[in-house]
Amino acid sequence: MFNSPVQLLTVERHQDGRGWFAETYNRDRFAVLGIECGFVQDNHSLSKLPFTVRGLHFQAPPHAQDKLVRCVKGRIFDVAVDVRAGSPTYGGWVGAELTQENGHQLFIPVGFAHAFMTLEPDCEVVYKCSDTYAPQADGGIFWNDPAIGIEWPLKPEAEVHLSDKDQRQPLLAEFKSPFPYDGRPLSNL
């Protein structure tokens, strides 16, 4: 079994003169990696402007969500933050660039807040969730909390675009985690 709770997955593309084909999810192959959740909802977003941030989001139990994220158009910087109570890596983060060219996916398990930043215009992101949207369980952390210290790939002159909700998210210090630590510390991707 794979030990890292957050995993960067490389998708094999089979190419020919027509283009390429890729299998982005296979329950049996994912189980070998320790990813045994059942996905029940797919989401697809379009962000028109570069440096749009969506997150840091999560759903609390009993509607907590595992997520499998990929960028199908453009480029994003995708981030997971450990918010599991008692974790030795609590508040730690990992991030990866997901692009339509590289086809990488990021698996983000329950107990991690998720966000992404678009790096160019007109980015489309698709992700699978292991539970359906439940507004009463919706939660988040401020995207640029200095206590977390995410190294966002921002240009000095960049204007960040946030939803009203994401501008008002609490800091990590103000958050009481409903997620228990499962014994697997966050490790580098």
Tab-separated table of C-alpha atoms in Angstrom:
chain	number	residue	atom	x	y	z
A	1	MET	CA	0.000	0.000	0.000
A	2	PHE	CA	1.159	3.520	-0.781
A	3	ASN	CA	2.015	5.450	2.409
A	4	SER	CA	1.466	9.041	1.313
A	5	PRO	CA	-2.107	10.250	1.860
A	6	VAL	CA	-1.894	12.861	-0.967
A	7	GLN	CA	-0.692	11.373	-4.247
A	8	LEU	CA	0.382	12.852	-7.572
A	9	LEU	CA	-0.686	10.417	-10.265
A	10	THR	CA	0.854	10.219	-13.723
A	11	VAL	CA	-1.620	9.113	-16.364
A	12	GLU	CA	-0.324	7.031	-19.256
A	13	ARG	CA	-1.384	8.396	-22.627
A	14	HIS	CA	-1.564	6.150	-25.672
A	15	GLN	CA	-0.823	8.325	-28.706
A	16	ASP	CA	-1.177	7.922	-32.435
A	17	GLY	CA	-1.855	10.182	-35.401
A	18	ARG	CA	-5.378	10.970	-34.146
A	19	GLY	CA	-4.242	12.215	-30.740
A	20	TRP	CA	-4.194	10.265	-27.475
A	21	PHE	CA	-6.311	8.113	-25.157
A	22	ALA	CA	-5.899	7.927	-21.361
A	23	GLU	CA	-7.591	5.968	-18.614
A	24	THR	CA	-8.033	8.537	-15.830
A	25	TYR	CA	-9.709	6.278	-13.275
A	26	ASN	CA	-9.751	2.524	-12.723
A	27	ARG	CA	-11.038	1.253	-9.369
A	28	ASP	CA	-8.732	-1.800	-9.296
A	29	ARG	CA	-5.571	0.107	-10.249
A	30	PHE	CA	-6.345	2.825	-7.719
A	31	ALA	CA	-6.884	0.212	-4.982
A	32	VAL	CA	-3.296	-0.980	-5.540
A	33	LEU	CA	-2.210	2.593	-4.677
A	34	GLY	CA	-4.322	2.548	-1.498
A	35	ILE	CA	-7.094	4.695	-3.009
A	36	GLU	CA	-10.230	2.727	-2.248
A	37	CYS	CA	-12.928	5.382	-2.056
A	38	GLY	CA	-16.001	5.280	-4.235
A	39	PHE	CA	-16.541	8.397	-6.312
A	40	VAL	CA	-20.152	9.607	-6.528
A	41	GLN	CA	-19.968	13.123	-7.995
A	42	ASP	CA	-17.984	14.823	-10.775
A	43	ASN	CA	-17.424	18.602	-10.869
A	44	HIS	CA	-16.161	20.767	-13.732
A	45	SER	CA	-15.132	24.425	-13.338
A	46	LEU	CA	-14.059	27.160	-15.735
A	47	SER	CA	-11.923	30.026	-14.425
A	48	LYS	CA	-11.665	32.786	-17.011
A	49	LEU	CA	-8.900	34.843	-15.397
A	50	PRO	CA	-5.323	33.884	-14.510
A	51	PHE	CA	-4.549	33.876	-10.777
A	52	THR	CA	-8.059	32.836	-9.832
A	53	VAL	CA	-7.958	30.916	-6.550
A	54	ARG	CA	-10.662	28.434	-5.576
A	55	GLY	CA	-10.210	27.182	-2.017
A	56	LEU	CA	-8.961	26.124	0.492
A	57	HIS	CA	-12.114	23.972	0.720
A	58	PHE	CA	-13.264	20.768	2.389
A	59	GLN	CA	-16.448	19.088	3.577
A	60	ALA	CA	-16.677	17.985	7.208
A	61	PRO	CA	-17.886	14.553	8.321
A	62	PRO	CA	-20.275	12.892	7.783
A	63	HIS	CA	-20.021	14.312	4.246
A	64	ALA	CA	-16.229	14.463	3.980
A	65	GLN	CA	-14.842	14.101	0.463
A	66	ASP	CA	-11.864	12.458	-1.158
A	67	LYS	CA	-11.063	14.261	-4.425
A	68	LEU	CA	-9.304	13.305	-7.656
A	69	VAL	CA	-8.379	16.525	-9.495
A	70	ARG	CA	-7.129	17.159	-13.034
A	71	CYS	CA	-6.796	20.153	-15.333
A	72	VAL	CA	-8.329	19.502	-18.753
A	73	LYS	CA	-7.585	22.943	-20.239
A	74	GLY	CA	-4.804	25.325	-19.245
A	75	ARG	CA	-2.498	25.146	-16.208
A	76	ILE	CA	-3.168	25.237	-12.484
A	77	PHE	CA	-1.188	24.990	-9.263
A	78	ASP	CA	-3.103	22.475	-7.127
A	79	VAL	CA	-2.627	22.339	-3.347
A	80	ALA	CA	-3.577	20.092	-0.424
A	81	VAL	CA	-3.208	21.214	3.224
A	82	ASP	CA	-3.200	18.726	6.120
A	83	VAL	CA	-6.017	19.643	8.528
A	84	ARG	CA	-6.196	16.342	10.466
A	85	ALA	CA	-6.243	16.912	14.243
A	86	GLY	CA	-3.143	15.431	15.880
A	87	SER	CA	-1.223	15.015	12.633
A	88	PRO	CA	2.521	15.720	12.951
A	89	THR	CA	2.209	17.483	9.576
A	90	TYR	CA	-0.874	19.551	10.550
A	91	GLY	CA	-0.878	22.770	8.521
A	92	GLY	CA	1.686	21.335	6.097
A	93	TRP	CA	1.005	21.501	2.396
A	94	VAL	CA	1.981	19.969	-0.931
A	95	GLY	CA	1.360	21.339	-4.387
A	96	ALA	CA	1.786	20.355	-8.011
A	97	GLU	CA	1.268	21.914	-11.399
A	98	LEU	CA	-1.492	20.146	-13.285
A	99	THR	CA	-1.816	20.926	-16.985
A	100	GLN	CA	-3.675	19.692	-20.013
A	101	GLU	CA	-0.260	18.745	-21.428
A	102	ASN	CA	1.095	16.687	-18.508
A	103	GLY	CA	-2.255	15.035	-17.679
A	104	HIS	CA	-1.261	14.590	-14.015
A	105	GLN	CA	-3.926	14.145	-11.361
A	106	LEU	CA	-3.813	14.908	-7.643
A	107	PHE	CA	-5.583	12.605	-5.195
A	108	ILE	CA	-6.605	14.519	-2.074
A	109	PRO	CA	-8.053	12.366	0.725
A	110	VAL	CA	-10.451	13.267	3.510
A	111	GLY	CA	-8.716	15.449	6.097
A	112	PHE	CA	-7.062	17.780	3.619
A	113	ALA	CA	-8.199	21.214	2.490
A	114	HIS	CA	-7.952	21.715	-1.266
A	115	ALA	CA	-7.314	24.762	-3.445
A	116	PHE	CA	-6.026	25.614	-6.866
A	117	MET	CA	-4.722	28.722	-8.597
A	118	THR	CA	-5.073	29.189	-12.340
A	119	LEU	CA	-1.833	30.105	-14.107
A	120	GLU	CA	-3.350	31.236	-17.398
A	121	PRO	CA	-6.743	32.325	-18.776
A	122	ASP	CA	-9.656	29.957	-19.395
A	123	CYS	CA	-8.607	27.019	-17.205
A	124	GLU	CA	-10.957	24.078	-16.859
A	125	VAL	CA	-10.663	21.730	-13.894
A	126	VAL	CA	-12.483	18.425	-13.466
A	127	TYR	CA	-12.595	16.496	-10.217
A	128	LYS	CA	-14.263	13.456	-8.755
A	129	CYS	CA	-15.652	13.476	-5.190
A	130	SER	CA	-16.409	10.589	-2.851
A	131	ASP	CA	-19.523	12.295	-1.410
A	132	THR	CA	-22.098	14.641	-2.868
A	133	TYR	CA	-22.119	18.349	-2.112
A	134	ALA	CA	-23.597	19.071	1.326
A	135	PRO	CA	-23.787	22.827	2.058
A	136	GLN	CA	-24.175	22.225	5.807
A	137	ALA	CA	-20.771	20.460	5.800
A	138	ASP	CA	-18.980	23.025	3.615
A	139	GLY	CA	-15.851	24.533	5.180
A	140	GLY	CA	-12.616	26.270	4.382
A	141	ILE	CA	-9.403	27.968	5.444
A	142	PHE	CA	-8.062	31.298	4.146
A	143	TRP	CA	-6.124	30.610	0.936
A	144	ASN	CA	-3.053	32.663	1.864
A	145	ASP	CA	-2.794	32.045	5.624
A	146	PRO	CA	0.814	32.944	6.569
A	147	ALA	CA	0.829	30.163	9.182
A	148	ILE	CA	0.498	27.635	6.333
A	149	GLY	CA	2.868	29.488	4.003
A	150	ILE	CA	1.817	28.093	0.642
A	151	GLU	CA	4.316	29.161	-2.001
A	152	TRP	CA	1.820	30.265	-4.638
A	153	PRO	CA	3.406	30.850	-8.073
A	154	LEU	CA	2.359	34.491	-8.169
A	155	LYS	CA	3.909	37.184	-10.316
A	156	PRO	CA	4.575	40.395	-8.318
A	157	GLU	CA	2.073	42.369	-10.401
A	158	ALA	CA	-0.593	39.639	-10.326
A	159	GLU	CA	-4.120	40.399	-9.183
A	160	VAL	CA	-5.642	37.438	-7.339
A	161	HIS	CA	-9.323	36.708	-7.996
A	162	LEU	CA	-11.368	35.192	-5.148
A	163	SER	CA	-15.021	34.506	-4.464
A	164	ASP	CA	-16.687	36.484	-1.672
A	165	LYS	CA	-16.787	33.279	0.371
A	166	ASP	CA	-13.052	32.633	-0.037
A	167	GLN	CA	-12.188	36.199	1.013
A	168	ARG	CA	-13.892	35.520	4.382
A	169	GLN	CA	-12.528	32.062	5.260
A	170	PRO	CA	-10.987	31.672	8.744
A	171	LEU	CA	-7.293	31.280	9.463
A	172	LEU	CA	-5.957	27.860	10.431
A	173	ALA	CA	-5.518	29.055	14.057
A	174	GLU	CA	-9.277	29.763	14.213
A	175	PHE	CA	-10.203	26.313	12.899
A	176	LYS	CA	-11.152	23.303	15.050
A	177	SER	CA	-10.598	20.241	12.917
A	178	PRO	CA	-13.289	17.535	12.729
A	179	PHE	CA	-10.824	15.212	10.951
A	180	PRO	CA	-8.897	12.581	12.931
A	181	TYR	CA	-5.299	11.718	12.134
A	182	ASP	CA	-5.030	8.312	10.412
A	183	GLY	CA	-1.339	7.603	11.143
A	184	ARG	CA	-0.034	8.635	7.714
A	185	PRO	CA	1.926	11.915	7.811
A	186	LEU	CA	1.951	14.122	4.756
A	187	SER	CA	5.018	13.586	2.602
A	188	ASN	CA	6.419	15.284	-0.481
A	189	LEU	CA	4.903	14.416	-3.830
